[in-house]
PDB file of C-alpha atoms in Angstrom:
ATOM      1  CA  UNK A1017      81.291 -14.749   9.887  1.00 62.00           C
ATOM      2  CA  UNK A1018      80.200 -18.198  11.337  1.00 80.00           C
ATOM      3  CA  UNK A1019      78.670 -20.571   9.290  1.00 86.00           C
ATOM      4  CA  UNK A1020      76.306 -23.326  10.532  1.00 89.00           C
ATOM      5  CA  UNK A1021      76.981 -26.652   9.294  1.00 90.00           C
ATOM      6  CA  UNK A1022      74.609 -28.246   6.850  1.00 95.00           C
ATOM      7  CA  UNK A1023      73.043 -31.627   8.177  1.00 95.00           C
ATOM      8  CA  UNK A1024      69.538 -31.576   6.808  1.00 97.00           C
ATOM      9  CA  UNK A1025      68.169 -31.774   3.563  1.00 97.00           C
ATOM     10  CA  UNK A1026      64.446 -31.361   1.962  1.00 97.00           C
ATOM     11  CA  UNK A1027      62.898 -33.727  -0.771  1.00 97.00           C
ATOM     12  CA  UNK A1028      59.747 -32.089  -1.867  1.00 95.00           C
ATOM     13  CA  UNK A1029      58.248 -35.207  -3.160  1.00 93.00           C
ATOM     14  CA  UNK A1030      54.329 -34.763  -2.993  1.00 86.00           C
ATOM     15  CA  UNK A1031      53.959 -33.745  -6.799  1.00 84.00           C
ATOM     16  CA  UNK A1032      51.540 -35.458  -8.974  1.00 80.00           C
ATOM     17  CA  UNK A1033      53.492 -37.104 -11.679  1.00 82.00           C
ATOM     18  CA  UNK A1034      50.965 -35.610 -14.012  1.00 86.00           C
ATOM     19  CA  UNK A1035      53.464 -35.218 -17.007  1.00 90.00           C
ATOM     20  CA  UNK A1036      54.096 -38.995 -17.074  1.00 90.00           C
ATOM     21  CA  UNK A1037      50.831 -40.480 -16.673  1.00 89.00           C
ATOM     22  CA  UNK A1038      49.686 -42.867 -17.007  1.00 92.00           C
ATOM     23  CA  UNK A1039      52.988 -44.305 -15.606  1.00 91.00           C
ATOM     24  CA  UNK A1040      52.402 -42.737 -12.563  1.00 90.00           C
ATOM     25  CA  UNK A1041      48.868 -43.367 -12.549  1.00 89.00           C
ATOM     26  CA  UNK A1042      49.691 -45.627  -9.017  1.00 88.00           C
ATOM     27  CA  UNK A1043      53.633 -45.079  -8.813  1.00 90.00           C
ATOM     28  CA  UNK A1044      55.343 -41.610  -7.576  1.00 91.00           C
ATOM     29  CA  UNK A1045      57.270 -40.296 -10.218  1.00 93.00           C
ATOM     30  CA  UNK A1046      60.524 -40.371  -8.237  1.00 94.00           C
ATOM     31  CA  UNK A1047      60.240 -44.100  -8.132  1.00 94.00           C
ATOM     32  CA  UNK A1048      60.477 -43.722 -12.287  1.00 95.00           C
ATOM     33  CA  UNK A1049      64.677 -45.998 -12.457  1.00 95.00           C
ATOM     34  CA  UNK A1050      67.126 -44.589 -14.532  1.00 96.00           C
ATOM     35  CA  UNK A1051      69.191 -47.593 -15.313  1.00 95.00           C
ATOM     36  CA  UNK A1052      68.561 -49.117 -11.863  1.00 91.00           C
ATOM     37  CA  UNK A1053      67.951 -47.249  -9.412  1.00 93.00           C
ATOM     38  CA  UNK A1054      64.198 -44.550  -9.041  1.00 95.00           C
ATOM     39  CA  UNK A1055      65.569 -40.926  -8.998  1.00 96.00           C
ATOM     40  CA  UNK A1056      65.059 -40.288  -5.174  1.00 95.00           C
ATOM     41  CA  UNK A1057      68.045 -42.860  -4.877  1.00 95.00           C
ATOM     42  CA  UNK A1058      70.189 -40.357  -6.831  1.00 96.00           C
ATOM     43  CA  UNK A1059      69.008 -37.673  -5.076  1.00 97.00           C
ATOM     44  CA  UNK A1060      69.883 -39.282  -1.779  1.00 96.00           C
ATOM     45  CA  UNK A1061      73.248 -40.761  -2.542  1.00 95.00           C
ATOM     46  CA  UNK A1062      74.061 -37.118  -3.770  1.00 96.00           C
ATOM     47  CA  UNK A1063      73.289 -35.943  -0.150  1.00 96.00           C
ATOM     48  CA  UNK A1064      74.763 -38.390   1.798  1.00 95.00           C
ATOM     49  CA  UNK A1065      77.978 -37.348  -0.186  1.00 96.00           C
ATOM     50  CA  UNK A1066      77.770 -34.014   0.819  1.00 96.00           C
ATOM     51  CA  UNK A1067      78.197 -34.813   4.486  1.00 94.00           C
ATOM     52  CA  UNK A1068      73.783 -34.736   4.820  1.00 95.00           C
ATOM     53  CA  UNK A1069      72.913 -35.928   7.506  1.00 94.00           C
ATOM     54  CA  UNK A1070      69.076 -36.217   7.864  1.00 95.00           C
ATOM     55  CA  UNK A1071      66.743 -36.395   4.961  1.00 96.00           C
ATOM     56  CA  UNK A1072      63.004 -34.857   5.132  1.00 96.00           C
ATOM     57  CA  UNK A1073      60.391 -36.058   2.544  1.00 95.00           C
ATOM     58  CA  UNK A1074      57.864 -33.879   2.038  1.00 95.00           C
ATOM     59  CA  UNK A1075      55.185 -36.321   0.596  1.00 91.00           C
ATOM     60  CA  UNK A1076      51.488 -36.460  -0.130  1.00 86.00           C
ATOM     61  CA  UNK A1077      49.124 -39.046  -1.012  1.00 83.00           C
ATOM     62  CA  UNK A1078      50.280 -42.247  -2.762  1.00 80.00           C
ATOM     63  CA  UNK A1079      53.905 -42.034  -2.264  1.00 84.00           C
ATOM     64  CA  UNK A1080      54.531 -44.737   0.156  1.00 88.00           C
ATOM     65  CA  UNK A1081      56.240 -46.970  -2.202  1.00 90.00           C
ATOM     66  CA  UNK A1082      59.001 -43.872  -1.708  1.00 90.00           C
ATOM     67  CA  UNK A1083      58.912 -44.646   2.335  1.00 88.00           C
ATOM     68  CA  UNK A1084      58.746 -48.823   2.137  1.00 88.00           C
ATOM     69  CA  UNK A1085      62.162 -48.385  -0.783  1.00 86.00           C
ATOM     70  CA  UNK A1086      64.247 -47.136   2.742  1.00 84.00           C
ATOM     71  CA  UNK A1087      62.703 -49.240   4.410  1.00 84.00           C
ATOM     72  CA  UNK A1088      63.939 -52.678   5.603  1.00 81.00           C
ATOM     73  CA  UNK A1089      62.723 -55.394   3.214  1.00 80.00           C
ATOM     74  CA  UNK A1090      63.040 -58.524   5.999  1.00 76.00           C
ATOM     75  CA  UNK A1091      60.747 -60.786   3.456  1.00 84.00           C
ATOM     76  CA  UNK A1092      63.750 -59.798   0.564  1.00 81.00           C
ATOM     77  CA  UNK A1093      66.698 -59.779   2.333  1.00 80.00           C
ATOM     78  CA  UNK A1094      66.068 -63.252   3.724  1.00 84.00           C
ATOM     79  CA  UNK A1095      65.040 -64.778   0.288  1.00 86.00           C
ATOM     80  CA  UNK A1096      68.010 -63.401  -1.101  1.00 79.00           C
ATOM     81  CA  UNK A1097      70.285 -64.512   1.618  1.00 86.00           C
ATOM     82  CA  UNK A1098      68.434 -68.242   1.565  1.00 86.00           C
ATOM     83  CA  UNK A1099      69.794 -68.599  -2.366  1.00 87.00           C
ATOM     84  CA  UNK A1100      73.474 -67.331  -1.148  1.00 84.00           C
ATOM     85  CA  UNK A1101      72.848 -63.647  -2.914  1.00 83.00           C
ATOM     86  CA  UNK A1102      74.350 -60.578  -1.847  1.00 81.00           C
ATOM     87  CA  UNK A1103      73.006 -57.652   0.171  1.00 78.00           C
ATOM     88  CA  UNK A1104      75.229 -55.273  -1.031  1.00 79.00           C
ATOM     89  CA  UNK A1105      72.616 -53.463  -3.520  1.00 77.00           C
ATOM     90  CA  UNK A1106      69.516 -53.508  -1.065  1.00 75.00           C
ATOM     91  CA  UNK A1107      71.799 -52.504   1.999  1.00 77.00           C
ATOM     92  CA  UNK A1108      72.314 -49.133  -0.340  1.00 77.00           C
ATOM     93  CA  UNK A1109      68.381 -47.828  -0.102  1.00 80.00           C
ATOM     94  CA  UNK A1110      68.653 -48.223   4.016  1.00 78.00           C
ATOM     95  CA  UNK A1111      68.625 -45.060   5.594  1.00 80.00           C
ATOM     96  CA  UNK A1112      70.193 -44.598   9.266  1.00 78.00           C
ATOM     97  CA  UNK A1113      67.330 -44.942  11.672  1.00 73.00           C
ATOM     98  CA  UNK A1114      66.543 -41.482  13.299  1.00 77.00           C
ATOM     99  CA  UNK A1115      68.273 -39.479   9.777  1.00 87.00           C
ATOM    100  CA  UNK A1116      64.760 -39.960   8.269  1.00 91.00           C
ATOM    101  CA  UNK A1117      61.766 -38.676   9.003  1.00 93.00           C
ATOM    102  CA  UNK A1118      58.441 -38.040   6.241  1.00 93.00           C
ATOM    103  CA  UNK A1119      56.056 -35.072   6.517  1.00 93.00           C
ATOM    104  CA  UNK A1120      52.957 -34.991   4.732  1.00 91.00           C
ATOM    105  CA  UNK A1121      51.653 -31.900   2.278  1.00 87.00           C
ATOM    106  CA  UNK A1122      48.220 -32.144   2.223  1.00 80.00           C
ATOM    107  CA  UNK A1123      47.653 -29.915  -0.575  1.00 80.00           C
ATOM    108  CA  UNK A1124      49.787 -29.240  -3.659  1.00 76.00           C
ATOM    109  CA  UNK A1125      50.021 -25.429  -3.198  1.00 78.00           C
ATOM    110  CA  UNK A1126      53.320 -25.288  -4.597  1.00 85.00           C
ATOM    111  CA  UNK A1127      57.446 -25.588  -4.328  1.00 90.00           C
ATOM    112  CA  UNK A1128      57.553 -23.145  -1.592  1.00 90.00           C
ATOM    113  CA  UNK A1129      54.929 -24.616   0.505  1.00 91.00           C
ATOM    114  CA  UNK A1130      56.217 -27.936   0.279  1.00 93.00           C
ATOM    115  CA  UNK A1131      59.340 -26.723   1.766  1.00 93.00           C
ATOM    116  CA  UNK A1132      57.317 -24.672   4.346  1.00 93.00           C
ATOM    117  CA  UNK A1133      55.770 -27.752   5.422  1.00 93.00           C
ATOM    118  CA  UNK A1134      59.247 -29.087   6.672  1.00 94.00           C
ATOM    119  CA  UNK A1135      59.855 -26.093   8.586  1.00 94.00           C
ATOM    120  CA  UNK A1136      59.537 -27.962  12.253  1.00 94.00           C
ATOM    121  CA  UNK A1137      61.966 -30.677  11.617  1.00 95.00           C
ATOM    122  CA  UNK A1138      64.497 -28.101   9.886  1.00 95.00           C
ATOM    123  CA  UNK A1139      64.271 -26.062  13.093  1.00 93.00           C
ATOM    124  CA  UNK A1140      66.701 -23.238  13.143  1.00 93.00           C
ATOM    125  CA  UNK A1141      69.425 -24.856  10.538  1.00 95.00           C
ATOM    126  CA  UNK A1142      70.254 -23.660   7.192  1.00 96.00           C
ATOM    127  CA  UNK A1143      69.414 -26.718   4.784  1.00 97.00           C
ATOM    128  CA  UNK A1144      69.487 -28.027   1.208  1.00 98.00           C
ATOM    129  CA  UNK A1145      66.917 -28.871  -1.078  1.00 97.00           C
ATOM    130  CA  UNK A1146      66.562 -31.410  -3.541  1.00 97.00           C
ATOM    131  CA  UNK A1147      64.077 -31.803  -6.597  1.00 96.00           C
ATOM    132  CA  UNK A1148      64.538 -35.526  -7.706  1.00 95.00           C
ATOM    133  CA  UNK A1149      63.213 -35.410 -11.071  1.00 94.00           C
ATOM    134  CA  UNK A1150      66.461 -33.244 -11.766  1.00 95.00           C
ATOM    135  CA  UNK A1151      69.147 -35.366 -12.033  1.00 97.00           C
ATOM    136  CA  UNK A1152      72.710 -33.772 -11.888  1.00 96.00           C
ATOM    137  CA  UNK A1153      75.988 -36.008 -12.704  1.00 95.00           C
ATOM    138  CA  UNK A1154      79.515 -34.397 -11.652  1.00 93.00           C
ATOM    139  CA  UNK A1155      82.436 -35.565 -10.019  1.00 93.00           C
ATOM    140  CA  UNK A1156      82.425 -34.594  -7.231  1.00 94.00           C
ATOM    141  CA  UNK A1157      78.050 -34.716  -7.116  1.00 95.00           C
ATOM    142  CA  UNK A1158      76.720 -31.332  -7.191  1.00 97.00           C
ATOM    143  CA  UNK A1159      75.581 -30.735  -3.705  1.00 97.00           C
ATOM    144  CA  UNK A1160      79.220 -31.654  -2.449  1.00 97.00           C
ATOM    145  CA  UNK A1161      80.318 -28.591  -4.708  1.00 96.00           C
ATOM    146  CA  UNK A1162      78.008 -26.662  -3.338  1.00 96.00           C
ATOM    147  CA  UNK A1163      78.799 -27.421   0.038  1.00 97.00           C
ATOM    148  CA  UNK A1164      82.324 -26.695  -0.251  1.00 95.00           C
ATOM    149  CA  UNK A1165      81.230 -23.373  -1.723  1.00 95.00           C
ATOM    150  CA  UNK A1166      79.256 -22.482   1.281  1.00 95.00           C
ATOM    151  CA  UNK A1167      81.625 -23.204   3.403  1.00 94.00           C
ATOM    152  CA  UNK A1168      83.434 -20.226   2.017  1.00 92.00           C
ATOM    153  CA  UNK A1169      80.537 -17.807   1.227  1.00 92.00           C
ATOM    154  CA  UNK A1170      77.761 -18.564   3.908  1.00 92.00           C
ATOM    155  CA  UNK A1171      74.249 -17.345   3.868  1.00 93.00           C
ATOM    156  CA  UNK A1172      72.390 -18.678   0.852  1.00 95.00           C
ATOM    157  CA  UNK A1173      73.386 -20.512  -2.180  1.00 96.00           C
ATOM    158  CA  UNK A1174      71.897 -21.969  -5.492  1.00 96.00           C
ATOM    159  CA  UNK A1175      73.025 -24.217  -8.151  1.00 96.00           C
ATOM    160  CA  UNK A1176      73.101 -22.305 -11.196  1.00 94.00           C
ATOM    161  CA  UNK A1177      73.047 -23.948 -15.214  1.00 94.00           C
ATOM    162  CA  UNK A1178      73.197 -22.174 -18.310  1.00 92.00           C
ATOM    163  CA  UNK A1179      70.288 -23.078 -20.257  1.00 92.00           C
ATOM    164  CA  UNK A1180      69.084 -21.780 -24.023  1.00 91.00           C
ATOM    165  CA  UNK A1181      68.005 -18.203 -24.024  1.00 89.00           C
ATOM    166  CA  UNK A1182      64.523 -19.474 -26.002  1.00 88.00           C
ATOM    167  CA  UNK A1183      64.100 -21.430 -23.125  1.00 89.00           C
ATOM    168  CA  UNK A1184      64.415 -19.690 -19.990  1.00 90.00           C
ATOM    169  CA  UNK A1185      60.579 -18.948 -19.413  1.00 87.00           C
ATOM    170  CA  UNK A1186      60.132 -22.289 -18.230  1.00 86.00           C
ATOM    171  CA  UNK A1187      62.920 -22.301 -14.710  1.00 86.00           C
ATOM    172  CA  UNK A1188      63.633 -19.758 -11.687  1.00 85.00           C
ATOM    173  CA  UNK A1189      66.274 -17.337 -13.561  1.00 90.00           C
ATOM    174  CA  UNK A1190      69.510 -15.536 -11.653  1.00 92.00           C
ATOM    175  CA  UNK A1191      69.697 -11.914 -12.189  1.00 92.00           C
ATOM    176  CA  UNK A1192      73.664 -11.979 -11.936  1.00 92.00           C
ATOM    177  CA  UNK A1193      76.067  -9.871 -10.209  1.00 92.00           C
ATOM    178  CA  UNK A1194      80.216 -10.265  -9.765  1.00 92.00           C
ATOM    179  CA  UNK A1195      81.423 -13.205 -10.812  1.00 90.00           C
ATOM    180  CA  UNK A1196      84.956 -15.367  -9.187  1.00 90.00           C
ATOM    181  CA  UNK A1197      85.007 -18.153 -10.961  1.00 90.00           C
ATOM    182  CA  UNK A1198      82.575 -20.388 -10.539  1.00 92.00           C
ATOM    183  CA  UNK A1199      80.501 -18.454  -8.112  1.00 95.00           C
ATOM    184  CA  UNK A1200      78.460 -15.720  -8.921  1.00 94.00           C
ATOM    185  CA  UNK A1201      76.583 -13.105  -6.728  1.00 95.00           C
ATOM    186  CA  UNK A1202      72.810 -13.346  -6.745  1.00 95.00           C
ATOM    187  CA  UNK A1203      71.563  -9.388  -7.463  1.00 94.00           C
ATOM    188  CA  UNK A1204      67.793 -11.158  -8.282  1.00 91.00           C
ATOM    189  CA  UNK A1205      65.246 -14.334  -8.837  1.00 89.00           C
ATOM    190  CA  UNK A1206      62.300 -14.364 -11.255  1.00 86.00           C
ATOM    191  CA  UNK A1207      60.267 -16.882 -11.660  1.00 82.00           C
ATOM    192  CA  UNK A1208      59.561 -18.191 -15.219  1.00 84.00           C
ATOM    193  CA  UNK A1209      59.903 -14.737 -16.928  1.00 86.00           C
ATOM    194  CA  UNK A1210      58.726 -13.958 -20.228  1.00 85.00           C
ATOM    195  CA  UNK A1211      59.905 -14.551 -23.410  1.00 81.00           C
ATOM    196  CA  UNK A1212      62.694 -12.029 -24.239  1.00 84.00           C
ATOM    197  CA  UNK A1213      62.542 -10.751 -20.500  1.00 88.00           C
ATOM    198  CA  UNK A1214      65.628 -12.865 -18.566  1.00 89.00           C
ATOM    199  CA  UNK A1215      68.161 -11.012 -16.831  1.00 90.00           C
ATOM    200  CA  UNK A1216      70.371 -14.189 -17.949  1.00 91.00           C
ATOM    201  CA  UNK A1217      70.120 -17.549 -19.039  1.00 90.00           C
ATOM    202  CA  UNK A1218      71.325 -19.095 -15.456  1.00 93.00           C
ATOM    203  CA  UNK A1219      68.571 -21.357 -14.125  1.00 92.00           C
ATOM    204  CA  UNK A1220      68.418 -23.190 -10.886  1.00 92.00           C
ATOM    205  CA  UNK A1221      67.978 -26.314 -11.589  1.00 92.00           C
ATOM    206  CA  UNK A1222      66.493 -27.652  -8.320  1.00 92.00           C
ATOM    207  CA  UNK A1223      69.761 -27.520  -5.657  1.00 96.00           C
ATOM    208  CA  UNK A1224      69.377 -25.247  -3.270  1.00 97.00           C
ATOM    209  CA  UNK A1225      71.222 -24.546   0.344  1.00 97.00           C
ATOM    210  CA  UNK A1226      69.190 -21.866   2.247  1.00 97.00           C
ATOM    211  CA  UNK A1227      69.094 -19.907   5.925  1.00 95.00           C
ATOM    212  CA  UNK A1228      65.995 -20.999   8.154  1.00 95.00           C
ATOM    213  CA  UNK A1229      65.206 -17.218   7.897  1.00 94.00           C
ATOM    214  CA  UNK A1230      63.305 -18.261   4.727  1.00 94.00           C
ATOM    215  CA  UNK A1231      60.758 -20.621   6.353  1.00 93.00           C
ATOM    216  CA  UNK A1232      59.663 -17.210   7.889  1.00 92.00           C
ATOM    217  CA  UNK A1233      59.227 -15.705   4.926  1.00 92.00           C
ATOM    218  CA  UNK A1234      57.290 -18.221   3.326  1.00 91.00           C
ATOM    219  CA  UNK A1235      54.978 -18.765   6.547  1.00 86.00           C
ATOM    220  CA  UNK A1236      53.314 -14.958   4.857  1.00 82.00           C
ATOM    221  CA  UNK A1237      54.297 -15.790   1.264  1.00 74.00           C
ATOM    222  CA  UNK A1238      51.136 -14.727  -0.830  1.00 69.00           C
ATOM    223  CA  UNK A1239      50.138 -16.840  -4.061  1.00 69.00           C
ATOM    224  CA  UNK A1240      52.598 -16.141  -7.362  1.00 64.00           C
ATOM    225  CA  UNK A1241      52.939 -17.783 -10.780  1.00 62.00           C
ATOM    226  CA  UNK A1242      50.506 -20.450 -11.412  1.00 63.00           C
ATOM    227  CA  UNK A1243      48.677 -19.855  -8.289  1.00 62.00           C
ATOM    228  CA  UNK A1244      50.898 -21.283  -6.076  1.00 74.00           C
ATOM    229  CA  UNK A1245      53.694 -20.511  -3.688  1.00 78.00           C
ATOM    230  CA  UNK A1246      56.738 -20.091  -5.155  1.00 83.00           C
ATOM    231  CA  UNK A1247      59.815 -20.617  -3.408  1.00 89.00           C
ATOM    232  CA  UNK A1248      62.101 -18.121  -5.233  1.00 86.00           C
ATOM    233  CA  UNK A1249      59.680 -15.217  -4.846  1.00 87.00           C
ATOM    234  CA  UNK A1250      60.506 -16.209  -0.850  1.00 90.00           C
ATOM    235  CA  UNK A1251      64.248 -16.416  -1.643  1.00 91.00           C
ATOM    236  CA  UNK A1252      64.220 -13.238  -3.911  1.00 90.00           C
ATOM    237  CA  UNK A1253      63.031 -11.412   0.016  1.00 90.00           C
ATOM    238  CA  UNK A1254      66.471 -12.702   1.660  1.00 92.00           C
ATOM    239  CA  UNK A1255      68.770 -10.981  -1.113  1.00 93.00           C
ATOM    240  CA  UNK A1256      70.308  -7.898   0.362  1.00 89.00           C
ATOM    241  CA  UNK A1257      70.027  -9.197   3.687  1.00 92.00           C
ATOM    242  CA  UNK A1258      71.949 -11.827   3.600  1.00 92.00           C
ATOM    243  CA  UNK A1259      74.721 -13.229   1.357  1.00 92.00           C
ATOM    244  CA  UNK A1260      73.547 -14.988  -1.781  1.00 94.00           C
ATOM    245  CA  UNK A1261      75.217 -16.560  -3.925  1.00 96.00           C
ATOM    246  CA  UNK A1262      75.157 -19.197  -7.578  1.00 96.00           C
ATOM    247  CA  UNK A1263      77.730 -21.936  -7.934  1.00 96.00           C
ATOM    248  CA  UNK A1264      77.692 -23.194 -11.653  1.00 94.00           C
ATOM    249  CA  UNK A1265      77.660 -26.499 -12.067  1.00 93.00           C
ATOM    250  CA  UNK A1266      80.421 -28.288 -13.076  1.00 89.00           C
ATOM    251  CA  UNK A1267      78.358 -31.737 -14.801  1.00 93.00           C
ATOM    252  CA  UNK A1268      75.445 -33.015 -16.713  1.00 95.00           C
ATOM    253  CA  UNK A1269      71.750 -32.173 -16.069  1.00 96.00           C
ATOM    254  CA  UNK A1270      68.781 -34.302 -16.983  1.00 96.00           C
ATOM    255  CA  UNK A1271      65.346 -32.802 -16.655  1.00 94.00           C
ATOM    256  CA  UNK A1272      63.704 -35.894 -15.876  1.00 95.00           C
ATOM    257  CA  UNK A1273      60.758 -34.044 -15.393  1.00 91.00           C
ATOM    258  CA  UNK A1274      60.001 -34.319 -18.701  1.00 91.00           C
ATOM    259  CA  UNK A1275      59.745 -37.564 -20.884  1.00 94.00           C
ATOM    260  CA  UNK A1276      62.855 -36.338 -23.499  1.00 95.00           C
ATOM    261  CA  UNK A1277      64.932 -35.861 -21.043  1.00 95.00           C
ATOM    262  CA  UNK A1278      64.269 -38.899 -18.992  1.00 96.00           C
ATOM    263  CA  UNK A1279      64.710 -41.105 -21.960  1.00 97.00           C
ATOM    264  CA  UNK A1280      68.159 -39.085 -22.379  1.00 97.00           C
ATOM    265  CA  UNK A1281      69.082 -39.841 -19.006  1.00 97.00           C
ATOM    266  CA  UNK A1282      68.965 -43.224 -19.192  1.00 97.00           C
ATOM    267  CA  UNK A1283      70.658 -43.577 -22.755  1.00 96.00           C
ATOM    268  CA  UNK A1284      73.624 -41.611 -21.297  1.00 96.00           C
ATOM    269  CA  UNK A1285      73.372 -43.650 -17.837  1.00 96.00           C
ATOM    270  CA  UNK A1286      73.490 -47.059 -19.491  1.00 97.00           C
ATOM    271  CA  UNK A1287      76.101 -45.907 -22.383  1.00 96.00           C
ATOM    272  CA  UNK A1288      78.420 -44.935 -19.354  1.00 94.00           C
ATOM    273  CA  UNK A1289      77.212 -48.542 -17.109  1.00 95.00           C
ATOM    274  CA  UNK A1290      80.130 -50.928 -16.923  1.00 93.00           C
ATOM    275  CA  UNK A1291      77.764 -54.314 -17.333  1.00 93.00           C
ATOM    276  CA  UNK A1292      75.143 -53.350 -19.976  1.00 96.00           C
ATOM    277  CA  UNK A1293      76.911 -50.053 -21.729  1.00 95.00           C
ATOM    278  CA  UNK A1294      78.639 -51.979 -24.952  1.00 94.00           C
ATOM    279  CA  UNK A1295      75.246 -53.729 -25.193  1.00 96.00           C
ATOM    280  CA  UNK A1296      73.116 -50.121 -25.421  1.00 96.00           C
ATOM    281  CA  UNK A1297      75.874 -48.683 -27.406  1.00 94.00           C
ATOM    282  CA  UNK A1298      76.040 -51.164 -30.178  1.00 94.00           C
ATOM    283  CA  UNK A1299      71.869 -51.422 -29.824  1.00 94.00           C
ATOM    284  CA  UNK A1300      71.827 -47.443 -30.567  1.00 93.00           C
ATOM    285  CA  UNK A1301      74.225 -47.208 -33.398  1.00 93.00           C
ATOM    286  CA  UNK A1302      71.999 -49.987 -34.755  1.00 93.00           C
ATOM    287  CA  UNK A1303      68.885 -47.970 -34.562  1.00 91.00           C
ATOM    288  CA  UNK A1304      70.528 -44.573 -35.904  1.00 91.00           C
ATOM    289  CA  UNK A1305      71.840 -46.721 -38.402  1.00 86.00           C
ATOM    290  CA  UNK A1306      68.674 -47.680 -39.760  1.00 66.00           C
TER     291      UNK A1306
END
């Protein structure tokens, strides 16, 4: 079996924000810091880890504060430079020239059309996909565990995370087959099923590495839950026809999607930051104290 290498990776990064308004009334919610640095930064740093090599935003209206942070700040750079600062921090949000490039979703019809939109600059590569507002934390990062996977099983592969049972209407669910280890064959997908209906409690909390064979799929992919186009009723097509495959996750997850587990994030983030984490410790047994 030959396996492509992975270069490319997909951001899907033209949501609203609507959970965190008014916040992101005027800022894209993966510009929301944990600590200090916006989600997309984690999301990148995770891929360039992984060996990524070009990163696609998939973006829509009002995110080009997402754009301008890998940008070059000239204006910044010199100021800080002019009072004898260091670069070191800013020269982590610049981006190769050429491994970037930003494609616009003019109409939020969904996960799976957001990747669909990418589907020119992917080309004929398999490629991962990230969705910032999850935030995973291993050693090594996630995607690099992946990636090491697929180098050994090939065709597609998901990041898979054991969630609640009570909870597992709300995520993509795995319908599991043979297990080795930490990988586990992928006999199903359904989206958001109902209460008391999972075929597990393994979720896929947004890491994905895929085949380009699904950008075909979802070119004809009709309307599903919600009314929009879902990417794992696309992915649920390639099982059986190609290998497919979960890796659980060996770390933490964050659903930064939502405003409890942002908050968590960045309690656990700054607990664990060398500079401000005695600080937010003693601050915290403070408040539980009283």
């Amino acid at each position: 079996m030959t396996i492509k290498p992975l270069r490319k990776a997909v951001f899907p990064v033209g949501g609203l924000g609507t959970r965190f308004l008014p916040a992101t009334k005027a800022m894209p919610k993966e510009m929301l810091p944990v600590v200090d640095r916006p989600l997309i930064q984690y999301a990148v740093d995770e891929a360039i880890e992984a060996g990524i090599e070009q990163m696609i935003f998939v973006t829509g209206r009002g995110k080009s504060a997402i754009e301008d942070h890998f940008d070059i700040a000239y204006e910044l750079e010199t100021t800080l430079v002019a009072r004898g600062k260091s670069l070191d921090l800013l020269h982590q949000t610049r981006l190769t020239p050429g491994a970037v490039a930003y494609v616009r979703q003019q109409e939020p019809m969904g996960l799976g059309h957001a990747v669909w939109c990418a589907r020119d600059i992917v080309g004929d590569e398999p490629f991962a996909i990230f969705l910032a507002d999850e935030l995973l934390m291993g050693e090594p990062g996630c995607m690099k565990q992946m990636v090491d996977a697929y180098h050994r099983t090939g065709g597609n592969l998901v990041c898979g995370f054991e969630v609640p049972p009570a909870e597992t209407d709300k995520y993509g669910i795995i319908e599991p087959g043979a297990e080795h280890g930490a990988l586990v064959e992928v006999k199903g997908l359904v989206e958001k099923p109902r209460a008391g209906t999972a075929p597990s409690n393994l979720m896929i909390p947004g890491r994905y590495i895929l085949q380009p064979e699904v950008m075909r799929v979802l070119e004809h992919q009709e309307k599903g839950a919600g009314g929009e186009i879902q990417l794992t009723d696309a992915m649920a097509q390639l099982i059986g026809k190609q290998p497919f495959h979960a890796l659980r996750f060996n770390g933490q997850r964050f659903d930064c999607g939502d405003k409890a587990g942002y908050i968590q994030a960045n309690l656990a983030l700054a607990l664990a930051h060398p500079e401000i984490g005695p600080s937010v410790e003693g601050f915290a047994r403070r408040m539980l104290g009283a």
